[in-house]
CSV table of C-alpha atoms in Angstrom, one decimal:
chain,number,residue,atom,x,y,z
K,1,UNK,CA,172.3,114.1,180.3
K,2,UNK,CA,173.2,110.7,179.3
K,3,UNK,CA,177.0,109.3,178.4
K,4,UNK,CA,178.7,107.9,175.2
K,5,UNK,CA,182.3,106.4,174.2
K,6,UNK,CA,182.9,105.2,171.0
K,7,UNK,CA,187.1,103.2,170.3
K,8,UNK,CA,188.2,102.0,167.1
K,9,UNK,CA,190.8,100.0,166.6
K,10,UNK,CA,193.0,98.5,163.6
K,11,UNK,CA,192.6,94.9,164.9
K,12,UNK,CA,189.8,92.5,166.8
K,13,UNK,CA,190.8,92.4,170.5
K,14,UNK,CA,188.8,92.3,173.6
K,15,UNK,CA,186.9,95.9,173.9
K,16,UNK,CA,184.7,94.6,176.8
K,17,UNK,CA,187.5,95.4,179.3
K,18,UNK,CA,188.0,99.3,177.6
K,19,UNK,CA,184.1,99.8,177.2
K,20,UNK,CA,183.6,98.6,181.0
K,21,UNK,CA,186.0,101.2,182.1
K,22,UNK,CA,184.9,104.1,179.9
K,23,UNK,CA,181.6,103.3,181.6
K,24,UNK,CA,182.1,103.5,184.7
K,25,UNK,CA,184.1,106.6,184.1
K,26,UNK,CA,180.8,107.8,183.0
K,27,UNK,CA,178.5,106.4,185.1
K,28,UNK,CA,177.7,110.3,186.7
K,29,UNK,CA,176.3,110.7,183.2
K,30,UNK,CA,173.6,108.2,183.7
K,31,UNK,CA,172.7,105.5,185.5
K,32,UNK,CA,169.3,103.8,185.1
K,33,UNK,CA,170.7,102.2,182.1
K,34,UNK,CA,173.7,100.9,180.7
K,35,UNK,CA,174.8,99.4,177.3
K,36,UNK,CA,177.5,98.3,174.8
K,37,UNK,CA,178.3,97.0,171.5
K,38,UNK,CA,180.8,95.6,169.4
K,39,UNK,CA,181.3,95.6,165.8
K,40,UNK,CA,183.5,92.5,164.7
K,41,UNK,CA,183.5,90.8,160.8
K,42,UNK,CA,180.4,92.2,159.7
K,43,UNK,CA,178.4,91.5,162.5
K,44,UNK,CA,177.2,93.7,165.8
K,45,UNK,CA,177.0,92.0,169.0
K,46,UNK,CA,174.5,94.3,171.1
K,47,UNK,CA,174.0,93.7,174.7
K,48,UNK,CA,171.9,96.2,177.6
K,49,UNK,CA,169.6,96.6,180.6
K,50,UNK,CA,168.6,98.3,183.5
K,51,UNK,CA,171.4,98.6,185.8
K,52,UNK,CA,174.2,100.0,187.1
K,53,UNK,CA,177.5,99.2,184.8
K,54,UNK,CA,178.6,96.2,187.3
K,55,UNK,CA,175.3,94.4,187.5
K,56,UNK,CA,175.3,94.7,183.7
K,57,UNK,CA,178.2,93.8,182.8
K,58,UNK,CA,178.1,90.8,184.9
K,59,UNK,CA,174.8,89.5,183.6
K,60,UNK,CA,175.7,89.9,179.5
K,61,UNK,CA,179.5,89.1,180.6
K,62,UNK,CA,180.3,92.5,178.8
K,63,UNK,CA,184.2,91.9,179.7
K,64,UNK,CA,184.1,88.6,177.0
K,65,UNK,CA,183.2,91.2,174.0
K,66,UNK,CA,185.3,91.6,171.3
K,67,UNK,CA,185.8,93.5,167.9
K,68,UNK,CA,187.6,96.0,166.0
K,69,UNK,CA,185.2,99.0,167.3
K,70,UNK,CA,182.8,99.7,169.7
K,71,UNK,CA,179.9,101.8,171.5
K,72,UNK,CA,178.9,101.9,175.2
K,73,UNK,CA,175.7,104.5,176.5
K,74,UNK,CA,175.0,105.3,180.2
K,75,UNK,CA,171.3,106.4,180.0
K,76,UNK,CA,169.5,108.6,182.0
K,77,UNK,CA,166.0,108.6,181.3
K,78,UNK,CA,163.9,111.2,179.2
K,79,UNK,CA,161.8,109.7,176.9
K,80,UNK,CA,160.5,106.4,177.7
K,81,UNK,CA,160.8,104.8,181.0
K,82,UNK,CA,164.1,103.0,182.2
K,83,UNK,CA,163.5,99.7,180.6
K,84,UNK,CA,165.7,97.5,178.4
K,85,UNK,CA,164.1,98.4,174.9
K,86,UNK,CA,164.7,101.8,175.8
K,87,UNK,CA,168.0,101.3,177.1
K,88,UNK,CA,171.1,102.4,174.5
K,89,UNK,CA,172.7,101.2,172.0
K,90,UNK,CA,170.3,101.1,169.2
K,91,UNK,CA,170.1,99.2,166.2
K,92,UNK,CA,168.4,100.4,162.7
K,93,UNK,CA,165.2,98.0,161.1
K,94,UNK,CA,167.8,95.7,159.4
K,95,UNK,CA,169.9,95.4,162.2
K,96,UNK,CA,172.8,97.1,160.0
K,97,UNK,CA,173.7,99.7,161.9
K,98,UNK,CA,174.1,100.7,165.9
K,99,UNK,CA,174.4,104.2,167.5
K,100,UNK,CA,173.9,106.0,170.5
K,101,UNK,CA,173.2,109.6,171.9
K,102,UNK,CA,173.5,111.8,174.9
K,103,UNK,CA,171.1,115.0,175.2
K,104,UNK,CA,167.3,115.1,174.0
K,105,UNK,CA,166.0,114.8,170.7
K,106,UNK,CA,162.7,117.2,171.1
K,107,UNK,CA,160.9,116.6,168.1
K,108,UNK,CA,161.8,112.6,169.3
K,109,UNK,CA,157.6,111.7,169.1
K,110,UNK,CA,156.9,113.2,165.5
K,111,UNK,CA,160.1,111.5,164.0
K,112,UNK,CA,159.0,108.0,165.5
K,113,UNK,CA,155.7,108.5,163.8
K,114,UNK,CA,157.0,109.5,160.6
K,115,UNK,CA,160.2,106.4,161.0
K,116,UNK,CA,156.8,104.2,161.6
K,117,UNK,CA,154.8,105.2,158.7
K,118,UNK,CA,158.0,104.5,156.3
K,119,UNK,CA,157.9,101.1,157.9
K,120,UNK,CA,161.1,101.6,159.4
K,121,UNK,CA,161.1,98.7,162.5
K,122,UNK,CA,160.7,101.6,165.5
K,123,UNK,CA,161.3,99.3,168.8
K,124,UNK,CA,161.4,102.0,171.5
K,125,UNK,CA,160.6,105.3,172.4
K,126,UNK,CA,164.0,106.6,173.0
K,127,UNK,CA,165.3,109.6,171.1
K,128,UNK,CA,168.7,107.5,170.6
K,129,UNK,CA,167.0,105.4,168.3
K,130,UNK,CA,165.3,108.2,166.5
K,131,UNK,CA,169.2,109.5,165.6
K,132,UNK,CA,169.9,105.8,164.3
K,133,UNK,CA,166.5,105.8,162.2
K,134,UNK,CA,167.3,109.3,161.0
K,135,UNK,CA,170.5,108.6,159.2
K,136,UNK,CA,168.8,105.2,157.8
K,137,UNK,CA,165.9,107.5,156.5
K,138,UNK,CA,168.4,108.6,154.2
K,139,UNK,CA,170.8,105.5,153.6
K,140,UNK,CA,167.6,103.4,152.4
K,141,UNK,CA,167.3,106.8,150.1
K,142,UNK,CA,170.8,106.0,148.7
K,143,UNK,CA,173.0,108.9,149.7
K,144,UNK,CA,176.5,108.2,151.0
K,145,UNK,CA,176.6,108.2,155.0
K,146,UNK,CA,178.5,111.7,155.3
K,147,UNK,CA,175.6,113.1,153.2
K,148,UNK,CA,173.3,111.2,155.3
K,149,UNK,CA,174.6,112.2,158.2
K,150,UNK,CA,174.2,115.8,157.2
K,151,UNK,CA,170.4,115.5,156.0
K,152,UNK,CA,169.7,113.6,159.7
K,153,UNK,CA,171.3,116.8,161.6
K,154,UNK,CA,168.7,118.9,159.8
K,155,UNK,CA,165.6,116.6,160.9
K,156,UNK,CA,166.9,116.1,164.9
K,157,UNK,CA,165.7,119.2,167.0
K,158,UNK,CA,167.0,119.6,170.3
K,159,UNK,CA,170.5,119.0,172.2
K,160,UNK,CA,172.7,116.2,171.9
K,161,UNK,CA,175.3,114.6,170.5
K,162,UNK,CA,175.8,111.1,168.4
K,163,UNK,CA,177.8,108.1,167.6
K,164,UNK,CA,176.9,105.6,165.3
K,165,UNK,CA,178.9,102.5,163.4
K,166,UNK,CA,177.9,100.1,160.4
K,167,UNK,CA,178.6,96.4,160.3
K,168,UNK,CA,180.3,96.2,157.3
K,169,UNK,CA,182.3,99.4,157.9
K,170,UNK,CA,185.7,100.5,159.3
K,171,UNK,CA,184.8,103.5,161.1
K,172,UNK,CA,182.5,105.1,163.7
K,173,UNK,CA,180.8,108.4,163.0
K,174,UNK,CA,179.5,110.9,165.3
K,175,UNK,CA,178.3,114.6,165.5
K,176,UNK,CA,177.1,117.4,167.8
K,177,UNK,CA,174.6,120.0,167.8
K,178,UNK,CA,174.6,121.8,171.5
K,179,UNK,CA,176.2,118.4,173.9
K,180,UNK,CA,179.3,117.7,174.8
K,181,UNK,CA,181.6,115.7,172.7
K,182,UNK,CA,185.8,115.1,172.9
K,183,UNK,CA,188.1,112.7,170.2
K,184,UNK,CA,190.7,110.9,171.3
K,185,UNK,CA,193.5,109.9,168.7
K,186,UNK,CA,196.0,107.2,170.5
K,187,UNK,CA,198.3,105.1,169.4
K,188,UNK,CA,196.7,102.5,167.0
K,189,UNK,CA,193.2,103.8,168.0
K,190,UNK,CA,190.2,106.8,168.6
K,191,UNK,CA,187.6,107.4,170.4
K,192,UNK,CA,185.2,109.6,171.1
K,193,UNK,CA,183.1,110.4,174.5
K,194,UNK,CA,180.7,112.9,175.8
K,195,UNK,CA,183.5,113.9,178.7
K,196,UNK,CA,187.4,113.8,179.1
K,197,UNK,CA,187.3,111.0,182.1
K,198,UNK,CA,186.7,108.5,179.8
K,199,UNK,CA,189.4,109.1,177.5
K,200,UNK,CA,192.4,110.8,179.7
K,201,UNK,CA,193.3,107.1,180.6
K,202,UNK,CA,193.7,106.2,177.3
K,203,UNK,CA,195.4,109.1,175.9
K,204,UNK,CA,196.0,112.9,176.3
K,205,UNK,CA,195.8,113.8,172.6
K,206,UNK,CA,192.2,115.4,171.9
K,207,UNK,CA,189.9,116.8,169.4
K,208,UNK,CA,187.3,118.9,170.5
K,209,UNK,CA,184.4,119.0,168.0
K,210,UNK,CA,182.2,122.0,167.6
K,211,UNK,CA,178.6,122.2,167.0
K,212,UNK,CA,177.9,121.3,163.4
K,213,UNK,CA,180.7,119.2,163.2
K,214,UNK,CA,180.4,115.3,161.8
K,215,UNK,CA,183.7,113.4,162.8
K,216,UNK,CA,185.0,110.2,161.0
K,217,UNK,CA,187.0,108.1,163.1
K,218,UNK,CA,189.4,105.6,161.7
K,219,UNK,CA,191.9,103.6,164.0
K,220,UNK,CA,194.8,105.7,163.1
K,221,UNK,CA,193.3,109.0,162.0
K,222,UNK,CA,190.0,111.7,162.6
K,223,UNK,CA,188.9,113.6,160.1
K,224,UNK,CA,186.4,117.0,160.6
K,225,UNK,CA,183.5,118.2,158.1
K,226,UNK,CA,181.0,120.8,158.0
K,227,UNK,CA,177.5,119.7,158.5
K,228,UNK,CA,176.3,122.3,156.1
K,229,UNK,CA,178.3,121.9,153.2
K,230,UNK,CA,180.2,118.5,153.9
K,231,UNK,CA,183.8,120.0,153.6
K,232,UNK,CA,186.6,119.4,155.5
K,233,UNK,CA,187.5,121.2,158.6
K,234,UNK,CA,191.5,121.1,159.4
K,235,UNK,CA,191.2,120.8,163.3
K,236,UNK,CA,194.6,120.4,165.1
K,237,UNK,CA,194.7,118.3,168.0
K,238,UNK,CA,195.7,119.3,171.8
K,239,UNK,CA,197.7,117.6,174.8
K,240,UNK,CA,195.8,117.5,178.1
K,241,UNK,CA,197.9,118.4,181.1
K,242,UNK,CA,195.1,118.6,184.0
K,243,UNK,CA,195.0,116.0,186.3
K,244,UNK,CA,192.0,113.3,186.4
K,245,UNK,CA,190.5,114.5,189.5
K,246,UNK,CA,191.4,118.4,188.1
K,247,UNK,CA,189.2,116.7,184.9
K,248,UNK,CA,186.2,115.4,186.3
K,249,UNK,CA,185.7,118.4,188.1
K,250,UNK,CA,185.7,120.0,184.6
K,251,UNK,CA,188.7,122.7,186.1
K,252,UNK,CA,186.8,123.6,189.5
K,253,UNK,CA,187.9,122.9,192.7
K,254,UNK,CA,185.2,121.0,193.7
K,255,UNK,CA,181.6,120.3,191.8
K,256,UNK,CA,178.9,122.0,193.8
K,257,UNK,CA,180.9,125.4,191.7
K,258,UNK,CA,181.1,122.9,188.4
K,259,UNK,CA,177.0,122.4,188.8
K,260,UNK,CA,176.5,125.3,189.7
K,261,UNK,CA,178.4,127.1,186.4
K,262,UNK,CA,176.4,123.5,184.0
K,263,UNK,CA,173.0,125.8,185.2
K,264,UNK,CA,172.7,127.7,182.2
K,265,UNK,CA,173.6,124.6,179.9
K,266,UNK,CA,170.8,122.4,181.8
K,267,UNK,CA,168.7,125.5,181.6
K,268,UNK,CA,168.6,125.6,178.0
K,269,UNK,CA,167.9,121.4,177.3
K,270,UNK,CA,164.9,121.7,179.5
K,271,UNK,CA,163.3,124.6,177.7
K,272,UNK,CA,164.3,122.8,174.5
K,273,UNK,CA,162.6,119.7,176.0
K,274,UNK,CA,159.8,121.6,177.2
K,275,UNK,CA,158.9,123.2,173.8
K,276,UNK,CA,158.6,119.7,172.3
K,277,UNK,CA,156.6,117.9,174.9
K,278,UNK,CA,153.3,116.9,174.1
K,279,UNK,CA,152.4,116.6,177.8
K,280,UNK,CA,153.2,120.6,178.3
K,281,UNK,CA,149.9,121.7,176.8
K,282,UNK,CA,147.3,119.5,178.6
K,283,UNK,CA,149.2,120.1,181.9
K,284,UNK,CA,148.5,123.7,180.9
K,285,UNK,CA,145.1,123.0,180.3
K,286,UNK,CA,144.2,121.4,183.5
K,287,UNK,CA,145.9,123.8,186.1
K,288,UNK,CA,144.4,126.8,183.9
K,289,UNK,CA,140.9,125.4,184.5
K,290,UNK,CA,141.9,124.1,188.0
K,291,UNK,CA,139.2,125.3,191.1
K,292,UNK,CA,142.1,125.2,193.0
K,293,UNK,CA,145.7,124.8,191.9
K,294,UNK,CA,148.3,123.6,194.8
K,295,UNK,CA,152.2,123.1,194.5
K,296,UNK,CA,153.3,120.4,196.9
K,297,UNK,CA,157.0,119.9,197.7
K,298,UNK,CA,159.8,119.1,200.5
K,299,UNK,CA,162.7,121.3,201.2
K,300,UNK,CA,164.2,123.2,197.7
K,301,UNK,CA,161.6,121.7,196.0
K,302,UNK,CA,159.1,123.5,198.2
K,303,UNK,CA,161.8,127.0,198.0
K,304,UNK,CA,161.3,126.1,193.9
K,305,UNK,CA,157.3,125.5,194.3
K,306,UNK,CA,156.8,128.9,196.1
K,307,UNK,CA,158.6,131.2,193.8
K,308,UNK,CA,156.9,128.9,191.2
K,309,UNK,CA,153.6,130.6,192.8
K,310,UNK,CA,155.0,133.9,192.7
K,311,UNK,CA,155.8,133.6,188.5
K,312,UNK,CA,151.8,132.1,187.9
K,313,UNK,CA,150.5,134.8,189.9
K,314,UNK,CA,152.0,137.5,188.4
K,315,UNK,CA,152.0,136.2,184.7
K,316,UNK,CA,149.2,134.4,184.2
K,317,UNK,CA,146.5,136.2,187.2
K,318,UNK,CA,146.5,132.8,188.9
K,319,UNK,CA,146.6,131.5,192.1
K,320,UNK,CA,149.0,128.8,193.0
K,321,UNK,CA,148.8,127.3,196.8
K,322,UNK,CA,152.5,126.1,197.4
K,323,UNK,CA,152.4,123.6,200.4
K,324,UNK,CA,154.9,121.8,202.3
K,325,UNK,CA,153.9,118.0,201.9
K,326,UNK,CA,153.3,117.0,205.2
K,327,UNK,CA,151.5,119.9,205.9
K,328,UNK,CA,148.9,119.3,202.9
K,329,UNK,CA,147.8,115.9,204.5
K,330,UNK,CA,146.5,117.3,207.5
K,331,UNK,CA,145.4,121.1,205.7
K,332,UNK,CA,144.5,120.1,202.1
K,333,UNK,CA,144.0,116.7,201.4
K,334,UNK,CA,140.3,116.5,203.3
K,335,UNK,CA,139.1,119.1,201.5
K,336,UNK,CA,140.6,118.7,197.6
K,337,UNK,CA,138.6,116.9,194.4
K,338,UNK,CA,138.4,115.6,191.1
K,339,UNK,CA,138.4,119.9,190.6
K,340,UNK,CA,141.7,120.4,191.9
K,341,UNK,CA,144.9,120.3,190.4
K,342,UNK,CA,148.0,119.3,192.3
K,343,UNK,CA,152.0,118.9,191.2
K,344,UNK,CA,154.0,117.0,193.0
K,345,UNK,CA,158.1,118.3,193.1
K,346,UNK,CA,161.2,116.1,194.3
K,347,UNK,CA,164.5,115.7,192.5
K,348,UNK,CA,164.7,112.0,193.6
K,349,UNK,CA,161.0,111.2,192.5
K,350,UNK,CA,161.7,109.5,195.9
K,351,UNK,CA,160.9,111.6,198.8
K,352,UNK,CA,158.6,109.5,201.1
K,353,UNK,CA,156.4,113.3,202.3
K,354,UNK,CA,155.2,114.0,199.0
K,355,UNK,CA,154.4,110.4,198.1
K,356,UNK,CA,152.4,110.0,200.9
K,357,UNK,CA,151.1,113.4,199.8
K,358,UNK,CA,150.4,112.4,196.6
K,359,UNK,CA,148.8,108.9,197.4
K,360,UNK,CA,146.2,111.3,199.5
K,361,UNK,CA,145.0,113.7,197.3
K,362,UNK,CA,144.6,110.3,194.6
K,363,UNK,CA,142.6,109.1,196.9
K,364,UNK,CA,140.4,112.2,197.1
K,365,UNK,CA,140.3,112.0,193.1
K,366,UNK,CA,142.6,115.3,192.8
K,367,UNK,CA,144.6,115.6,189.3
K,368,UNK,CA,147.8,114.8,189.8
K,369,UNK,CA,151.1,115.8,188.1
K,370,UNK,CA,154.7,115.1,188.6
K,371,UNK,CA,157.7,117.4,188.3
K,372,UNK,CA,160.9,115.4,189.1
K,373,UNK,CA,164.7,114.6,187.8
K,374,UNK,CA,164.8,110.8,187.6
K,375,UNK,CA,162.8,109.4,185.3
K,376,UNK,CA,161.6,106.0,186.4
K,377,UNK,CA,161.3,107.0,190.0
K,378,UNK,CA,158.3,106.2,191.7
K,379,UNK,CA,156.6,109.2,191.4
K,380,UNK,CA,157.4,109.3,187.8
K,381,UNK,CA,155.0,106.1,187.5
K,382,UNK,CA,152.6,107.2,189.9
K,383,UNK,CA,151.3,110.4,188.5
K,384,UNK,CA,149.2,111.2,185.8
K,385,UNK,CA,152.5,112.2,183.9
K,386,UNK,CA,155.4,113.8,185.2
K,387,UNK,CA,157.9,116.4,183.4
K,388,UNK,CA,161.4,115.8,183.3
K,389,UNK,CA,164.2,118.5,184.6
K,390,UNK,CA,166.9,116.8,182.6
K,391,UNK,CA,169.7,118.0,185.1
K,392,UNK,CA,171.5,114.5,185.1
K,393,UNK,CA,173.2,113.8,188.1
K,394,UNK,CA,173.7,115.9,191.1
K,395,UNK,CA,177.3,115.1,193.1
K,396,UNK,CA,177.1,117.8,195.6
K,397,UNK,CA,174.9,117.8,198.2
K,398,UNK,CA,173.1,121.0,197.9
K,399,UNK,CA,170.6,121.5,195.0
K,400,UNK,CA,171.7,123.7,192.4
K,401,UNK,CA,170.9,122.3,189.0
K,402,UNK,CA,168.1,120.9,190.0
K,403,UNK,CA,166.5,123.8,191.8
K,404,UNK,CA,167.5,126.1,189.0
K,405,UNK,CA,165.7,123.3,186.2
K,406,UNK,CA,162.0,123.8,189.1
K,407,UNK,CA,162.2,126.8,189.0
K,408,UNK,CA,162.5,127.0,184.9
K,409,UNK,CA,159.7,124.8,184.8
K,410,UNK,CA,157.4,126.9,186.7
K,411,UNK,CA,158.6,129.9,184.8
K,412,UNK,CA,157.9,128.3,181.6
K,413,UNK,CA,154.6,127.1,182.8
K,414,UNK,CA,153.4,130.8,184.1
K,415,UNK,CA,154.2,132.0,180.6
K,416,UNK,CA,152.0,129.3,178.9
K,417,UNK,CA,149.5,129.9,181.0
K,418,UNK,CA,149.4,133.6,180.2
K,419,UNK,CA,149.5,133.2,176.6
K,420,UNK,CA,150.8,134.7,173.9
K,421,UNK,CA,149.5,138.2,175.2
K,422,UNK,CA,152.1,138.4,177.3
K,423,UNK,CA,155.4,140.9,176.6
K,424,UNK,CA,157.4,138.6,174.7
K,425,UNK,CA,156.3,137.4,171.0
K,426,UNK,CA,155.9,133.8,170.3
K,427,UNK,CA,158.3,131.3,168.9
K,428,UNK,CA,158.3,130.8,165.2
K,429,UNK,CA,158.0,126.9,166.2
K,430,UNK,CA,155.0,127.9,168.3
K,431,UNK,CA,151.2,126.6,167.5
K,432,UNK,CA,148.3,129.0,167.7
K,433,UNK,CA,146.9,129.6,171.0
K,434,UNK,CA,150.7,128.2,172.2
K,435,UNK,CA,153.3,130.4,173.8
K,436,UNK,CA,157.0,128.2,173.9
K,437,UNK,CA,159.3,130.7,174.6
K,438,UNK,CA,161.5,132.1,171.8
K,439,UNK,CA,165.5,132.4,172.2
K,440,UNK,CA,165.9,135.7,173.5
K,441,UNK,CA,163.0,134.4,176.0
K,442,UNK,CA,165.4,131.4,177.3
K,443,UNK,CA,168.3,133.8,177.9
K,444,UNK,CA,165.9,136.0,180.1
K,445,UNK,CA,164.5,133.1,181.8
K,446,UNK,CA,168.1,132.3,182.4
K,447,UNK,CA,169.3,136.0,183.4
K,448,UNK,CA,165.7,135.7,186.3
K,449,UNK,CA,167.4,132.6,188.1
């Protein structure tokens, strides 16, 4: 999920105050991390952490920050751990350039080697640098930035969309390629964010990029161009009339029916996600050759786990136990081994059942797995590895996103484990002996939930 805002302005004044508020505006994007930066006379003052937006902005006194543009990131965690190297903005090697991403860079671990073997300085292992070290692969080539800009959309795989600003520049540039992304054009400034809340209290006049779009923002003008031939798109601009409330429910009335219509959209990054993990095929691996193979949750996640049984069953021949977790202490746990496969589901990474659940069958030497939304949780850290669902947050009270992203995950699991004998033909993307499911595959796995 994730959250940007980008402002330029014609003059040095204080941005901390305006990237503060965009923030916090955003904060339902994200919030294991937060970040900002200023560009001011040729020099980038970058300042992050772990944290909610307050805690960090108190600590790096984000408020006293100043320049002539700026960049602020809520993160929530995909690749790489909530720390503060991972956290967002990003700088490049020289420290000449700072950017920042929402979505998921899926081909994020081959680019970081390839970045690394250039000698490119690779400090984290979050996708958001990989954008910033993919238009410097090109830069340190010598093309101009547009053409830059253009060559790194080719090499990012995935969903998301990107801001990033030079020292010695007058602009910010971002593009998009499947993530949200607005333009705001005010009076003596832009700015750009992943969602309207950020900008409707600076202005009502908007740009709405489409995919395959790079946008230049000066302070008193934006200008469109084509990723795929670099020419300039004549996009006019529209007035907002919603309300903020009408806004941040994205036009619903309330936002358990605004999650609930973001399924398909979450839907889609996970598979995306999926398809790029290196984590996917071992997983595969063990619960294939698994004596027993058990599917321990709490409430939806436990709904999620047993039709997650159904799909394995019927696609791949396999049996999957799904088991309520405080049931599986007193039914399972006496009984399981170093054999035995189990994966552990809670949107929260937080429910206390299937912690204790999991901290008994570790104890018994089972294989453990995790499948859970926040990223940094504890039983993110706890199991062996644990897949993402890359829902973001979750403001209504009963699961939808989240439930929908299990599911998926078990879906696309059960396929894997059938193989690429199975009715649907593999991806061109797809390894031998690997089955990530094509397009026209997402869109059924969609249609089933």
């Amino acid at each position: 999920m994730c959250g940007i805002f980008g402002y330029v302005t014609n003059k040095e004044e204080a941005l901390g105050p305006i990237l503060i508020n965009a923030a916090e505006r955003l904060t339902y994007r994200g919030y294991d991390s937060v970040g900002a930066a200023t560009i001011n006379n040729g020099k980038i003052d970058l300042r992050k952490d772990v944290g909610k937006v307050d805690s960090v902005a108190a600590k790096y006194n984000i408020a006293e920050m100043r320049g002539q543009r700026g960049i602020t990131q809520l993160r929530w965690a995909t690749f790489g751990e909530p720390s503060q190297v991972n956290s967002q903005p990003h700088l490049d090697s020289n420290g000449d350039m700072v950017g920042a991403h929402n979505g998921n860079v899926v081909n994020n671990v081959e680019l970081r080697l390839e970045f690394m073997a250039e000698g490119m300085t690779v400090r984290s292992q979050n996708d958001g640098e990989t954008c910033v070290h993919a238009v410097e692969r090109y830069i340190s080539r010598g093309y101009e930035f547009i053409d830059a800009i253009r060559l790194a959309y080719g090499d990012l795989e995935g969903d998301y969309a990107f801001v990033i600003g030079r020292a010695n520049d007058d602009k910010l540039y971002a593009f998009k390629k499947g993530s949200g992304m607005v333009i705001g054009i005010g009076d003596g400034f832009t700015c750009l964010s992943s969602d309207l809340p950020s900008i409707l209290p600076l202005t009502r006049e908007v740009i709405r990029p489409q995919d395959g779009e790079i946008v230049t923002l000066w302070a008193d003008r934006v200008e469109v161009r084509s990723v795929k031939d670099g020419k300039i798109i004549q996009r006019m601009s529209e007035t907002v009339t919603e309300s903020m409330d009408a806004v941040q429910k994205g036009g619903y009335p309330h936002f358990m029916l605004k999650e609930i219509h973001e399924q398909a959209q979450v839907a889609r990054e996970l598979i995306h996600l999926l398809d790029g993990s290196p984590d996917v095929q071992p997983l595969v691996e063990k619960m294939k050759n698994a004596r027993h193979l058990y599917l321990i949750g709490c409430g939806t996640s436990y709904h999620a786990a047993a039709v997650g049984s159904v799909y394995i069953a019927q696609l791949a021949g396999l049996t999957a136990i799904p088991v309520l977790a405080p049931q599986f202490i007193a039914q399972y746990a006496p009984a399981v081994g170093y054999e035995d496969v189990g994966i552990f589901v809670s949107q929260s990474g937080e429910t206390k059942d299937v912690l204790n659940a999991l901290e008994a069958a570790e104890k018994r030497g089972m294989a453990c797995f995790g499948l859970a939304n926040v990223v940094g949780s504890t039983l993110t850290k706890a199991t062996s590895f644990c897949l993402p669902l890359c829902c973001g947050y979750e403001i209504s009270v009963p699961a939808t996103k989240t439930f929908t992203n299990q599911v998926v995950t078990f879906l696309y699991l059960a396929y894997r484990l059938a193989g690429p004998s199975t009715a649907f033909p593999p991806s061109p993307r797809a390894s031998p002996g690997v089955f990530p499911p094509s397009a026209q595959d997402e869109r059924l796995i969609v249609s089933l939930i």
